[in-house]
Short mmCIF file of C-alpha atoms and ligand atoms in Angstrom, two decimals:
data_model
loop_
_atom_site.label_atom_id
_atom_site.label_comp_id
_atom_site.label_asym_id
_atom_site.label_seq_id
_atom_site.Cartn_x
_atom_site.Cartn_y
_atom_site.Cartn_z
CA UNK A 1 0.00 0.00 0.00
CA UNK A 2 1.33 3.41 -0.98
CA UNK A 3 1.49 5.76 1.99
CA UNK A 4 0.95 9.50 1.78
CA UNK A 5 3.64 11.85 3.11
CA UNK A 6 1.42 12.56 6.12
CA UNK A 7 1.05 8.88 6.92
CA UNK A 8 4.81 8.43 6.61
CA UNK A 9 5.31 11.44 8.85
CA UNK A 10 3.16 9.89 11.55
CA UNK A 11 5.12 6.64 11.49
CA UNK A 12 8.61 8.07 11.12
CA UNK A 13 8.30 11.00 13.52
CA UNK A 14 6.93 8.59 16.12
CA UNK A 15 9.76 6.12 15.55
CA UNK A 16 12.33 8.92 15.87
CA UNK A 17 11.25 9.86 19.38
CA UNK A 18 13.37 7.05 20.83
CA UNK A 19 16.52 8.91 19.84
CA UNK A 20 17.03 11.69 22.39
CA UNK A 21 20.22 13.22 21.05
CA UNK A 22 18.52 16.24 19.59
CA UNK A 23 19.72 19.46 21.24
CA UNK A 24 20.95 22.03 18.79
CA UNK A 25 23.45 24.01 20.79
CA UNK A 26 27.04 24.44 19.78
CA UNK A 27 26.75 25.61 16.22
CA UNK A 28 26.78 28.97 14.55
CA UNK A 29 25.60 29.35 10.96
CA UNK A 30 24.71 32.79 9.67
CA UNK A 31 22.09 33.54 7.07
CA UNK A 32 23.37 34.47 3.63
CA UNK A 33 22.06 36.99 1.10
CA UNK A 34 19.27 34.87 -0.38
CA UNK A 35 19.41 32.11 2.18
CA UNK A 36 16.87 30.77 4.59
CA UNK A 37 17.22 30.81 8.38
CA UNK A 38 20.19 30.71 10.66
CA UNK A 39 21.53 28.75 13.61
CA UNK A 40 22.75 30.43 16.76
CA UNK A 41 25.19 29.02 19.29
CA UNK A 42 22.63 29.53 22.01
CA UNK A 43 20.51 26.70 20.64
CA UNK A 44 17.02 26.95 19.21
CA UNK A 45 13.52 27.01 20.62
CA UNK A 46 13.01 23.78 22.47
CA UNK A 47 9.74 22.07 23.15
CA UNK A 48 9.09 18.84 24.99
CA UNK A 49 6.88 15.84 24.58
CA UNK A 50 4.74 14.60 27.44
CA UNK A 51 7.53 12.47 28.81
CA UNK A 52 9.94 15.41 28.76
CA UNK A 53 11.84 14.54 25.62
CA UNK A 54 13.12 17.36 23.46
CA UNK A 55 11.41 17.79 20.11
CA UNK A 56 12.72 21.18 19.16
CA UNK A 57 13.80 20.07 15.71
CA UNK A 58 11.89 18.34 12.98
CA UNK A 59 12.91 14.95 14.20
CA UNK A 60 12.54 12.15 11.71
CA UNK A 61 13.73 8.78 10.63
CA UNK A 62 14.32 8.48 6.91
CA UNK A 63 13.01 4.96 7.31
CA UNK A 64 12.10 2.54 10.08
CA UNK A 65 12.96 -0.47 7.91
CA UNK A 66 16.08 -2.04 9.32
CA UNK A 67 18.20 -5.05 8.45
CA UNK A 68 19.19 -5.47 12.11
CA UNK A 69 17.31 -6.90 15.03
CA UNK A 70 18.45 -5.04 18.15
CA UNK A 71 16.14 -6.32 20.91
CA UNK A 72 15.71 -2.88 22.58
CA UNK A 73 14.72 -1.05 19.37
CA UNK A 74 11.21 -0.47 18.08
CA UNK A 75 12.48 -0.54 14.48
CA UNK A 76 14.11 -3.98 14.78
CA UNK A 77 13.31 -6.18 11.80
CA UNK A 78 11.35 -8.76 13.80
CA UNK A 79 8.98 -6.16 15.27
CA UNK A 80 5.54 -6.16 13.74
CA UNK A 81 5.03 -2.40 13.24
CA UNK A 82 3.92 -0.35 10.23
CA UNK A 83 6.94 0.48 8.07
CA UNK A 84 7.59 3.51 5.93
CA UNK A 85 10.40 5.27 4.08
CA UNK A 86 10.58 8.88 2.95
CA UNK A 87 12.05 9.89 -0.36
CA UNK A 88 14.84 12.46 -0.25
CA UNK A 89 12.49 15.06 -1.76
CA UNK A 90 9.79 14.43 0.86
CA UNK A 91 12.14 15.17 3.76
CA UNK A 92 13.54 18.25 2.02
CA UNK A 93 10.04 19.61 1.33
CA UNK A 94 8.83 18.90 4.86
CA UNK A 95 11.82 20.67 6.37
CA UNK A 96 11.44 23.74 4.20
CA UNK A 97 7.66 23.92 4.73
CA UNK A 98 7.89 23.50 8.50
CA UNK A 99 10.71 25.99 8.68
CA UNK A 100 8.83 28.61 6.70
CA UNK A 101 5.82 28.17 8.98
CA UNK A 102 8.09 28.72 11.96
CA UNK A 103 7.31 25.28 13.41
CA UNK A 104 10.94 24.23 13.59
CA UNK A 105 14.40 25.65 13.48
CA UNK A 106 16.23 22.68 12.14
CA UNK A 107 16.29 19.03 11.24
CA UNK A 108 17.34 15.99 13.21
CA UNK A 109 17.60 13.07 10.84
CA UNK A 110 18.30 9.48 11.69
CA UNK A 111 17.39 6.19 10.04
CA UNK A 112 17.03 2.47 10.23
CA UNK A 113 19.56 0.69 8.04
CA UNK A 114 18.36 0.01 4.48
CA UNK A 115 21.07 -2.18 2.94
CA UNK A 116 24.25 -1.16 4.67
CA UNK A 117 25.69 1.83 6.50
CA UNK A 118 27.01 3.73 3.47
CA UNK A 119 23.89 3.21 1.37
CA UNK A 120 21.74 4.64 4.18
CA UNK A 121 24.08 7.50 5.06
CA UNK A 122 24.36 8.55 1.41
CA UNK A 123 20.60 9.13 1.41
CA UNK A 124 20.75 11.17 4.60
CA UNK A 125 23.52 13.26 3.06
CA UNK A 126 21.56 13.86 -0.13
CA UNK A 127 18.85 15.46 1.99
CA UNK A 128 21.31 17.72 3.82
CA UNK A 129 23.08 18.59 0.57
CA UNK A 130 19.84 19.51 -1.17
CA UNK A 131 18.78 21.69 1.79
CA UNK A 132 22.10 23.52 1.87
CA UNK A 133 22.94 23.85 -1.82
CA UNK A 134 19.56 23.98 -3.58
CA UNK A 135 17.43 25.65 -0.90
CA UNK A 136 20.20 27.65 0.81
CA UNK A 137 18.88 26.45 4.14
CA UNK A 138 21.01 27.75 6.99
CA UNK A 139 19.02 26.20 9.84
CA UNK A 140 20.45 23.52 12.07
CA UNK A 141 21.03 20.02 10.70
CA UNK A 142 21.93 17.04 12.87
CA UNK A 143 22.69 13.87 10.91
CA UNK A 144 23.11 10.41 12.27
CA UNK A 145 26.20 8.49 11.21
CA UNK A 146 25.35 4.83 10.87
CA UNK A 147 27.89 2.55 12.58
CA UNK A 148 30.24 1.06 9.99
CA UNK A 149 30.07 4.13 7.74
CA UNK A 150 33.10 4.83 5.50
CA UNK A 151 35.40 7.84 5.82
CA UNK A 152 34.42 9.19 2.38
CA UNK A 153 30.77 9.30 3.38
CA UNK A 154 31.53 10.96 6.72
CA UNK A 155 33.65 13.57 4.94
CA UNK A 156 30.63 14.57 2.91
CA UNK A 157 28.24 14.48 5.87
CA UNK A 158 30.49 16.89 7.78
CA UNK A 159 30.27 19.46 4.97
CA UNK A 160 26.51 19.89 5.33
CA UNK A 161 25.62 18.94 8.90
CA UNK A 162 26.09 21.08 12.00
CA UNK A 163 26.36 18.07 14.24
CA UNK A 164 27.01 14.40 13.62
CA UNK A 165 26.37 11.57 16.02
CA UNK A 166 27.16 7.87 16.10
CA UNK A 167 25.14 6.14 18.80
CA UNK A 168 26.96 3.83 21.15
CA UNK A 169 23.56 2.78 22.58
CA UNK A 170 24.50 -0.10 24.88
CA UNK A 171 27.33 0.84 27.26
CA UNK A 172 29.39 -2.36 27.10
CA UNK A 173 30.31 -4.72 24.28
CA UNK A 174 29.27 -7.66 26.44
CA UNK A 175 25.70 -6.41 26.83
CA UNK A 176 25.54 -5.28 23.21
CA UNK A 177 26.46 -8.77 22.05
CA UNK A 178 23.66 -10.17 24.16
CA UNK A 179 20.83 -7.93 22.96
CA UNK A 180 22.08 -6.81 19.54
CA UNK A 181 24.33 -9.67 18.40
CA UNK A 182 24.75 -8.33 14.85
CA UNK A 183 26.40 -5.16 16.14
CA UNK A 184 29.71 -4.41 17.84
CA UNK A 185 31.37 -1.43 19.45
CA UNK A 186 34.20 -1.35 16.92
CA UNK A 187 31.75 -0.30 14.21
CA UNK A 188 30.80 2.68 16.43
CA UNK A 189 34.23 3.65 17.77
CA UNK A 190 35.85 3.57 14.31
CA UNK A 191 33.67 6.37 12.86
CA UNK A 192 33.65 8.16 16.22
CA UNK A 193 37.48 8.20 16.27
CA UNK A 194 37.56 9.43 12.71
CA UNK A 195 35.14 12.26 13.48
CA UNK A 196 37.11 13.22 16.59
CA UNK A 197 40.24 13.66 14.48
CA UNK A 198 38.44 15.39 11.65
CA UNK A 199 36.57 17.84 13.91
CA UNK A 200 39.78 18.67 15.75
CA UNK A 201 41.46 19.34 12.37
CA UNK A 202 38.60 21.64 11.42
CA UNK A 203 38.86 23.52 14.74
CA UNK A 204 42.56 23.96 14.17
CA UNK A 205 42.03 25.22 10.60
CA UNK A 206 39.32 27.57 11.82
CA UNK A 207 41.77 29.18 14.23
CA UNK A 208 44.30 29.68 11.44
CA UNK A 209 42.15 30.47 8.39
CA UNK A 210 39.11 32.69 8.46
CA UNK A 211 37.40 30.85 5.62
CA UNK A 212 38.23 27.27 6.54
CA UNK A 213 35.48 25.03 5.11
CA UNK A 214 33.03 24.00 7.84
CA UNK A 215 33.10 20.43 9.08
CA UNK A 216 30.43 19.53 11.64
CA UNK A 217 30.90 22.83 13.52
CA UNK A 218 28.57 21.66 16.30
CA UNK A 219 30.82 18.66 16.98
CA UNK A 220 29.65 15.14 17.61
CA UNK A 221 27.47 13.49 20.23
CA UNK A 222 26.27 10.04 21.13
CA UNK A 223 23.41 8.34 22.92
CA UNK A 224 23.49 5.68 25.63
CA UNK A 225 20.45 3.56 26.35
CA UNK A 226 19.99 3.28 30.11
CA UNK A 227 18.28 0.36 31.80
CA UNK A 228 18.15 -2.14 28.91
CA UNK A 229 21.34 -3.77 30.21
CA UNK A 230 22.76 -4.22 33.71
CA UNK A 231 25.49 -1.52 33.71
CA UNK A 232 25.48 0.66 36.83
CA UNK A 233 25.51 4.45 36.89
CA UNK A 234 29.16 4.11 37.94
CA UNK A 235 29.88 2.28 34.64
CA UNK A 236 27.81 4.70 32.59
CA UNK A 237 29.32 7.87 34.06
CA UNK A 238 32.87 6.56 33.69
CA UNK A 239 32.12 5.76 30.07
CA UNK A 240 30.60 9.23 29.49
CA UNK A 241 33.59 10.87 31.16
CA UNK A 242 35.96 9.00 28.84
CA UNK A 243 33.89 10.00 25.83
CA UNK A 244 34.16 13.65 26.87
CA UNK A 245 37.88 13.50 27.54
CA UNK A 246 39.11 11.13 24.81
CA UNK A 247 36.60 11.69 22.01
CA UNK A 248 35.90 15.34 22.87
CA UNK A 249 32.17 14.71 22.44
CA UNK A 250 29.96 17.74 22.81
CA UNK A 251 27.20 15.78 24.51
CA UNK A 252 26.41 12.35 25.76
CA UNK A 253 22.64 11.78 25.84
CA UNK A 254 21.03 9.26 28.14
CA UNK A 255 17.89 7.55 26.95
CA UNK A 256 15.93 5.61 29.55
CA UNK A 257 15.01 2.29 27.95
CA UNK A 258 11.36 2.32 26.94
CA UNK A 259 9.99 -1.19 27.48
CA UNK A 260 8.71 -2.04 24.01
CA UNK A 261 9.52 -5.71 23.95
CA UNK A 262 8.89 -8.84 26.02
CA UNK A 263 12.18 -10.32 24.81
CA UNK A 264 13.57 -12.25 27.77
CA UNK A 265 17.05 -10.79 27.21
CA UNK A 266 15.66 -7.46 28.40
CA UNK A 267 14.60 -6.42 31.91
CA UNK A 268 10.86 -6.53 32.60
CA UNK A 269 10.30 -2.82 33.25
CA UNK A 270 6.83 -1.34 33.70
CA UNK A 271 7.92 2.15 32.67
CA UNK A 272 11.06 3.82 31.32
CA UNK A 273 13.53 4.77 34.09
CA UNK A 274 12.96 8.49 33.66
CA UNK A 275 14.11 9.55 37.14
CA UNK A 276 17.35 7.64 36.64
CA UNK A 277 17.73 9.28 33.22
CA UNK A 278 17.23 12.69 34.84
CA UNK A 279 19.78 11.95 37.60
CA UNK A 280 22.32 10.95 34.93
CA UNK A 281 21.80 14.28 33.19
CA UNK A 282 22.33 16.07 36.51
CA UNK A 283 25.51 14.08 37.14
CA UNK A 284 26.68 14.78 33.59
CA UNK A 285 26.14 18.50 34.26
CA UNK A 286 28.30 18.28 37.39
CA UNK A 287 31.09 16.65 35.36
CA UNK A 288 30.99 19.20 32.58
CA UNK A 289 30.32 22.47 34.40
CA UNK A 290 31.10 22.02 38.09
CA UNK A 291 34.46 20.27 37.93
CA UNK A 292 33.26 17.14 39.75
CA UNK A 293 35.12 13.90 39.16
CA UNK A 294 33.10 10.75 38.53
CA UNK A 295 34.28 9.27 41.81
CA UNK A 296 32.83 12.18 43.75
CA UNK A 297 29.42 11.36 42.29
CA UNK A 298 29.44 7.56 42.23
CA UNK A 299 32.05 5.13 43.47
CA UNK A 300 32.57 1.48 44.33
CA UNK A 301 30.41 1.82 47.48
CA UNK A 302 27.68 3.92 45.82
CA UNK A 303 27.40 2.59 42.28
CA UNK A 304 23.89 3.89 41.61
CA UNK A 305 22.71 7.50 41.75
CA UNK A 306 20.15 8.14 44.48
CA UNK A 307 16.68 8.47 42.98
CA UNK A 308 15.30 10.60 45.83
CA UNK A 309 17.99 13.31 45.90
CA UNK A 310 20.05 14.95 43.16
CA UNK A 311 23.73 13.93 42.87
CA UNK A 312 25.13 17.23 44.17
CA UNK A 313 23.04 16.98 47.34
CA UNK A 314 24.09 13.37 47.77
CA UNK A 315 27.77 14.34 47.43
CA UNK A 316 27.30 16.93 50.20
CA UNK A 317 25.44 14.54 52.49
CA UNK A 318 28.15 11.90 52.06
CA UNK A 319 30.88 14.46 52.77
CA UNK A 320 29.59 16.49 55.70
CA UNK A 321 33.19 16.86 56.96
CA UNK A 322 33.73 19.36 54.09
CA UNK A 323 30.84 21.57 55.26
CA UNK A 324 29.76 24.16 56.29
CA UNK A 325 31.60 26.24 53.70
CA UNK A 326 32.38 29.86 54.47
CA UNK A 327 31.13 31.70 51.38
CA UNK A 328 33.31 34.70 52.16
CA UNK A 329 36.58 32.81 52.04
CA UNK A 330 36.08 29.45 50.29
CA UNK A 331 37.80 28.54 47.04
CA UNK A 332 35.68 28.49 43.89
CA UNK A 333 35.99 24.70 43.75
CA UNK A 334 34.26 24.37 47.16
CA UNK A 335 31.61 26.99 46.38
CA UNK A 336 30.67 24.90 43.34
CA UNK A 337 30.07 21.92 45.61
CA UNK A 338 27.44 23.61 47.79
CA UNK A 339 23.92 22.36 46.98
CA UNK A 340 21.68 25.20 45.85
CA UNK A 341 24.58 27.27 44.48
CA UNK A 342 24.90 27.30 40.69
CA UNK A 343 27.81 28.39 38.50
CA UNK A 344 26.29 31.83 37.95
CA UNK A 345 25.83 32.36 41.69
CA UNK A 346 29.42 31.26 42.35
CA UNK A 347 30.69 33.85 39.87
CA UNK A 348 28.56 36.53 41.53
CA UNK A 349 29.68 35.53 45.04
CA UNK A 350 33.35 35.75 44.06
CA UNK A 351 32.82 39.17 42.51
CA UNK A 352 30.65 40.57 45.32
CA UNK A 353 32.79 39.38 48.25
CA UNK A 354 35.68 41.53 47.04
CA UNK A 355 33.71 44.55 48.19
CA UNK A 356 31.79 43.38 51.26
CA UNK A 357 31.25 40.45 53.56
CA UNK A 358 28.25 38.53 52.32
CA UNK A 359 25.33 37.66 54.54
CA UNK A 360 22.04 35.78 54.19
CA UNK A 361 20.25 38.59 52.31
CA UNK A 362 23.10 39.04 49.83
CA UNK A 363 23.10 35.36 49.02
CA UNK A 364 19.36 35.36 48.50
CA UNK A 365 19.64 38.33 46.15
CA UNK A 366 22.42 36.60 44.23
CA UNK A 367 20.04 33.72 43.59
CA UNK A 368 21.33 31.06 45.97
CA UNK A 369 18.58 28.49 46.73
CA UNK A 370 18.76 29.00 50.50
CA UNK A 371 16.30 26.21 51.29
CA UNK A 372 18.98 23.77 50.07
CA UNK A 373 22.18 25.71 50.72
CA UNK A 374 21.38 26.63 54.36
CA UNK A 375 22.62 23.30 55.69
CA UNK A 376 26.01 23.64 54.04
CA UNK A 377 27.16 27.24 54.35
CA UNK A 378 28.30 29.67 56.98
CA UNK A 379 28.35 33.43 56.82
CA UNK A 380 30.37 35.59 59.24
CA UNK A 381 31.82 32.47 60.83
CA UNK A 382 28.47 31.04 61.91
CA UNK A 383 26.66 28.12 60.31
CA UNK A 384 23.49 29.38 58.72
CA UNK A 385 20.30 27.81 59.98
CA UNK A 386 21.94 24.42 60.18
CA UNK A 387 19.38 22.23 61.92
CA UNK A 388 21.88 19.45 62.23
CA UNK A 389 25.05 18.15 60.69
CA UNK A 390 23.48 14.71 60.64
CA UNK A 391 22.97 13.83 56.94
CA UNK A 392 19.91 11.67 57.72
CA UNK A 393 18.17 14.54 59.50
CA UNK A 394 19.00 16.95 56.67
CA UNK A 395 17.70 14.44 54.16
CA UNK A 396 14.47 14.09 56.14
CA UNK A 397 14.07 17.87 56.41
CA UNK A 398 14.59 18.24 52.65
CA UNK A 399 12.17 15.41 51.88
CA UNK A 400 9.52 16.95 54.19
CA UNK A 401 9.92 20.32 52.47
CA UNK A 402 9.61 18.63 49.07
CA UNK A 403 6.40 16.89 50.18
CA UNK A 404 4.95 20.17 51.49
CA UNK A 405 5.77 21.89 48.17
CA UNK A 406 4.07 19.11 46.24
CA UNK A 407 0.96 19.30 48.43
CA UNK A 408 0.65 23.04 47.86
CA UNK A 409 0.37 22.31 44.13
CA UNK A 410 -2.99 20.62 44.66
S1 SF4 B 501 20.44 -0.87 13.87
FE1 SF4 B 501 19.50 0.91 14.82
S2 SF4 B 501 17.49 1.12 13.85
FE2 SF4 B 501 18.24 -0.94 13.37
S3 SF4 B 501 17.35 -2.26 14.96
FE3 SF4 B 501 19.39 -1.65 15.69
S4 SF4 B 501 19.07 0.22 16.91
FE4 SF4 B 501 17.20 -0.14 15.67
#
């Protein structure tokens, strides 16, 4: 049966929602004389689906046909779901039409695997190329690189896309072999390594030559599926940390496994582990912006992130000997470890304390979340409102406050 573009859109936009690596930050592409749109470094307008996933871009699969049978994936070949495939022209037209109507500010394009990696990626690239060269589209484009893709194909993808991503999906080779036996990590790390080198070359050229040809200026990212395999948060965060340091990835995205299969190789979950996913994002934020090491967040004794408290609070509660922190004298590194104090507040504290000693009111004005910070700071040499230095009592006080806040919502 021949499907209309709208019917394909329903199937392929729905199938794309399982890929969460869709933020658009990190790229800068100006409009040109007769061009269409632009991309700013600050990211684009984001909107969220009911379960909190970002859908700020026109987010599509080119096709949900796939030659592989990864147990955790809705597009796996053995799954009995309606299948569809866009033509190159259909995706180009949809992108331009949605863009002109101001519905979207860019395109996130992934795909099941048609015949092989290169065959599929060449089609994705034709779409990006047509948008850039025929329609002079300067909006954001994120293209998926299919594991196993050749260097020639990646070279071309980098010319037209702002960001490229190869998904690692399952954190360890051992688990991958169990639930996606046709795949292996080498087919992911090989293109990822190539892109790391190529993007670094581009960044170097950009510093030296004003008109260096763009190559994936928004860098590369990857996605890890969380909860489909037994890896702990300790394993996942160590892996993410290595990807940031060795592969210079711009983002690692965490996708809570959505139970779509009763395959006995997968855990029997009732719902996707969204709180765990959220805690991983918070921990990731601490690694990237707060200078935390992985071992401060999770370690051999505490391999899983706490689901009731955020990771920064849990670090503080496990390390009460480091608190209270005197905000008038503490090093930046310690200020960043106080729950309720963000990077912006730390910068303001450091600036403001040069001129005066800071007290409760100053901190409130600066934007410190005093309901959380009060247990961990001192001003003028006195602990501030510290009910106890007993982490269990603080945890109980915070939980009671949280409950009260929730009740006031109803
Ligand atoms: S290769 Fe990708 S699209 Fe195909 S079944 Fe595996 S995860 Fe799904």
